PDB file of C-alpha atoms in Angstrom:
ATOM      1  CA  UNK X   1      94.967  91.575  93.928  1.00 95.00           C
ATOM      2  CA  UNK X   2      97.985  90.427  95.927  1.00 96.00           C
ATOM      3  CA  UNK X   3     101.565  92.350  96.112  1.00 97.00           C
ATOM      4  CA  UNK X   4     104.666  92.486  97.895  1.00 98.00           C
ATOM      5  CA  UNK X   5     106.957  94.439  98.606  1.00 98.00           C
ATOM      6  CA  UNK X   6     110.652  93.525  98.852  1.00 98.00           C
ATOM      7  CA  UNK X   7     112.892  94.731 101.645  1.00 98.00           C
ATOM      8  CA  UNK X   8     116.665  94.273 100.841  1.00 98.00           C
ATOM      9  CA  UNK X   9     117.908  92.827 104.104  1.00 98.00           C
ATOM     10  CA  UNK X  10     121.932  93.460 104.218  1.00 97.00           C
ATOM     11  CA  UNK X  11     120.782  97.432 103.160  1.00 98.00           C
ATOM     12  CA  UNK X  12     117.056  97.438 104.798  1.00 97.00           C
ATOM     13  CA  UNK X  13     115.763  99.550 101.462  1.00 98.00           C
ATOM     14  CA  UNK X  14     112.383  98.217  99.585  1.00 98.00           C
ATOM     15  CA  UNK X  15     112.110  98.494  95.998  1.00 98.00           C
ATOM     16  CA  UNK X  16     108.738 100.333  94.494  1.00 98.00           C
ATOM     17  CA  UNK X  17     108.177 101.159  91.481  1.00 98.00           C
ATOM     18  CA  UNK X  18     105.983 104.277  89.784  1.00 98.00           C
ATOM     19  CA  UNK X  19     103.217 103.566  87.849  1.00 97.00           C
ATOM     20  CA  UNK X  20     102.236 104.434  84.525  1.00 97.00           C
ATOM     21  CA  UNK X  21     100.206 107.206  83.649  1.00 96.00           C
ATOM     22  CA  UNK X  22      97.485 104.315  81.640  1.00 95.00           C
ATOM     23  CA  UNK X  23      97.313 102.226  85.564  1.00 91.00           C
ATOM     24  CA  UNK X  24      95.250 103.046  87.901  1.00 87.00           C
ATOM     25  CA  UNK X  25      96.459 105.425  90.476  1.00 92.00           C
ATOM     26  CA  UNK X  26      98.968 106.497  87.370  1.00 96.00           C
ATOM     27  CA  UNK X  27     102.413 107.999  88.609  1.00 97.00           C
ATOM     28  CA  UNK X  28     102.274 107.164  92.151  1.00 98.00           C
ATOM     29  CA  UNK X  29     105.008 104.409  93.596  1.00 98.00           C
ATOM     30  CA  UNK X  30     103.798 101.525  94.716  1.00 97.00           C
ATOM     31  CA  UNK X  31     105.010  98.038  95.027  1.00 97.00           C
ATOM     32  CA  UNK X  32     104.847  94.845  93.099  1.00 97.00           C
ATOM     33  CA  UNK X  33     101.232  94.208  92.200  1.00 96.00           C
ATOM     34  CA  UNK X  34      98.751  92.529  90.231  1.00 94.00           C
ATOM     35  CA  UNK X  35      95.602  90.492  89.724  1.00 95.00           C
ATOM     36  CA  UNK X  36      95.103  87.252  91.127  1.00 96.00           C
ATOM     37  CA  UNK X  37      94.588  84.537  87.851  1.00 97.00           C
ATOM     38  CA  UNK X  38      92.119  81.764  88.057  1.00 96.00           C
ATOM     39  CA  UNK X  39      93.593  79.184  89.715  1.00 97.00           C
ATOM     40  CA  UNK X  40      96.975  80.632  91.382  1.00 97.00           C
ATOM     41  CA  UNK X  41      96.928  81.308  94.919  1.00 97.00           C
ATOM     42  CA  UNK X  42      97.248  84.734  96.101  1.00 97.00           C
ATOM     43  CA  UNK X  43     101.713  84.060  96.802  1.00 98.00           C
ATOM     44  CA  UNK X  44     101.910  82.314  93.469  1.00 98.00           C
ATOM     45  CA  UNK X  45     100.400  85.390  91.560  1.00 98.00           C
ATOM     46  CA  UNK X  46     102.455  87.638  93.702  1.00 98.00           C
ATOM     47  CA  UNK X  47     105.711  85.629  92.836  1.00 98.00           C
ATOM     48  CA  UNK X  48     104.214  85.521  89.127  1.00 98.00           C
ATOM     49  CA  UNK X  49     104.136  89.232  89.059  1.00 97.00           C
ATOM     50  CA  UNK X  50     107.166  90.052  90.665  1.00 98.00           C
ATOM     51  CA  UNK X  51     108.908  88.059  88.482  1.00 98.00           C
ATOM     52  CA  UNK X  52     106.689  89.650  84.727  1.00 97.00           C
ATOM     53  CA  UNK X  53     107.164  93.481  86.209  1.00 97.00           C
ATOM     54  CA  UNK X  54     110.667  93.586  87.399  1.00 98.00           C
ATOM     55  CA  UNK X  55     112.023  90.554  85.772  1.00 98.00           C
ATOM     56  CA  UNK X  56     113.935  89.128  89.054  1.00 98.00           C
ATOM     57  CA  UNK X  57     113.227  85.865  89.926  1.00 97.00           C
ATOM     58  CA  UNK X  58     111.920  84.726  93.084  1.00 97.00           C
ATOM     59  CA  UNK X  59     114.031  81.609  93.760  1.00 96.00           C
ATOM     60  CA  UNK X  60     116.112  83.587  96.318  1.00 95.00           C
ATOM     61  CA  UNK X  61     113.088  85.788  97.536  1.00 98.00           C
ATOM     62  CA  UNK X  62     111.649  84.494 100.899  1.00 98.00           C
ATOM     63  CA  UNK X  63     107.968  85.384 101.002  1.00 98.00           C
ATOM     64  CA  UNK X  64     105.932  86.412 104.216  1.00 98.00           C
ATOM     65  CA  UNK X  65     101.946  86.983 104.346  1.00 98.00           C
ATOM     66  CA  UNK X  66     101.358  89.791 105.762  1.00 97.00           C
ATOM     67  CA  UNK X  67      97.892  91.471 105.826  1.00 96.00           C
ATOM     68  CA  UNK X  68      94.569  91.111 103.587  1.00 95.00           C
ATOM     69  CA  UNK X  69      93.302  94.769 102.771  1.00 92.00           C
ATOM     70  CA  UNK X  70      90.230  95.933 101.986  1.00 90.00           C
ATOM     71  CA  UNK X  71      89.963  99.487 101.781  1.00 79.00           C
ATOM     72  CA  UNK X  72      89.896  99.605  97.932  1.00 75.00           C
ATOM     73  CA  UNK X  73      87.813  98.433  95.422  1.00 79.00           C
ATOM     74  CA  UNK X  74      89.125  94.455  95.638  1.00 84.00           C
ATOM     75  CA  UNK X  75      90.811  92.378  98.223  1.00 91.00           C
ATOM     76  CA  UNK X  76      94.355  92.707  98.410  1.00 95.00           C
ATOM     77  CA  UNK X  77      97.120  90.102  99.659  1.00 97.00           C
ATOM     78  CA  UNK X  78     100.166  92.157 100.816  1.00 97.00           C
ATOM     79  CA  UNK X  79     103.011  89.806 101.242  1.00 98.00           C
ATOM     80  CA  UNK X  80     106.935  90.940 102.164  1.00 98.00           C
ATOM     81  CA  UNK X  81     109.651  89.684 100.379  1.00 98.00           C
ATOM     82  CA  UNK X  82     113.127  89.716 101.895  1.00 98.00           C
ATOM     83  CA  UNK X  83     116.092  89.288  99.941  1.00 98.00           C
ATOM     84  CA  UNK X  84     119.652  89.782 100.000  1.00 97.00           C
ATOM     85  CA  UNK X  85     120.506  92.064  97.390  1.00 97.00           C
ATOM     86  CA  UNK X  86     119.737  95.063  95.871  1.00 98.00           C
ATOM     87  CA  UNK X  87     118.690  93.750  92.580  1.00 98.00           C
ATOM     88  CA  UNK X  88     117.866  95.020  89.585  1.00 98.00           C
ATOM     89  CA  UNK X  89     114.981  95.871  87.473  1.00 98.00           C
ATOM     90  CA  UNK X  90     114.389  95.171  83.772  1.00 98.00           C
ATOM     91  CA  UNK X  91     110.394  96.849  83.636  1.00 97.00           C
ATOM     92  CA  UNK X  92     107.408  95.987  81.972  1.00 95.00           C
ATOM     93  CA  UNK X  93     104.923  98.206  80.163  1.00 94.00           C
ATOM     94  CA  UNK X  94     103.140  98.524  83.451  1.00 94.00           C
ATOM     95  CA  UNK X  95     106.050 100.845  85.271  1.00 97.00           C
ATOM     96  CA  UNK X  96     107.765 103.335  84.306  1.00 98.00           C
ATOM     97  CA  UNK X  97     110.670 103.716  86.884  1.00 98.00           C
ATOM     98  CA  UNK X  98     111.232 102.070  89.832  1.00 98.00           C
ATOM     99  CA  UNK X  99     113.626 102.462  92.660  1.00 98.00           C
ATOM    100  CA  UNK X 100     115.149 101.609  96.418  1.00 98.00           C
ATOM    101  CA  UNK X 101     113.849 103.210  99.042  1.00 98.00           C
ATOM    102  CA  UNK X 102     112.991 103.690 102.666  1.00 97.00           C
ATOM    103  CA  UNK X 103     111.007 105.997 105.214  1.00 96.00           C
ATOM    104  CA  UNK X 104     113.300 108.332 104.936  1.00 96.00           C
ATOM    105  CA  UNK X 105     113.691 109.263 101.146  1.00 96.00           C
ATOM    106  CA  UNK X 106     110.126 108.276  99.950  1.00 97.00           C
ATOM    107  CA  UNK X 107     109.380 109.099  96.163  1.00 98.00           C
ATOM    108  CA  UNK X 108     106.096 110.780  95.688  1.00 97.00           C
ATOM    109  CA  UNK X 109     103.306 110.554  95.123  1.00 98.00           C
ATOM    110  CA  UNK X 110     102.475 106.889  96.576  1.00 98.00           C
ATOM    111  CA  UNK X 111      99.941 104.969  95.718  1.00 95.00           C
ATOM    112  CA  UNK X 112      96.800 106.202  98.691  1.00 90.00           C
ATOM    113  CA  UNK X 113      97.442 103.164 101.180  1.00 89.00           C
ATOM    114  CA  UNK X 114     101.085 102.621 100.519  1.00 95.00           C
ATOM    115  CA  UNK X 115     102.241 104.985 103.569  1.00 96.00           C
ATOM    116  CA  UNK X 116     100.333 103.153 105.827  1.00 94.00           C
ATOM    117  CA  UNK X 117     101.282  99.854 105.205  1.00 95.00           C
ATOM    118  CA  UNK X 118     105.131 101.292 105.286  1.00 97.00           C
ATOM    119  CA  UNK X 119     104.993 102.443 108.825  1.00 95.00           C
ATOM    120  CA  UNK X 120     103.217  99.538 110.452  1.00 95.00           C
ATOM    121  CA  UNK X 121     106.420  97.538 109.089  1.00 96.00           C
ATOM    122  CA  UNK X 122     109.084  99.506 109.605  1.00 95.00           C
TER     123      UNK X 122
END
């Protein structure tokens, strides 16, 4: 599994998605994440998931590996993605809402491991 926290360099805000009620950890706010498919590198999977879940074109996003996490049921490859504007999202069925946030206006509830990562990033 892999995911990306998309960060707008102009505002310092980051993109979070609200997971649908059918997802694991339903109705929590999380970064863009999903399974890495056979034959994909973690970064290729993260880029594909970002496009599938938000319709954001990854061409103008600078991706940077952050860390691997092993505290959930599957290894998770965590990337940061830097962009120059807060993109509008067109969501797929996996998510119900989206928004750009910062540490002072976090939505609730957050995905279980997300807050500890956010405070280390910001």
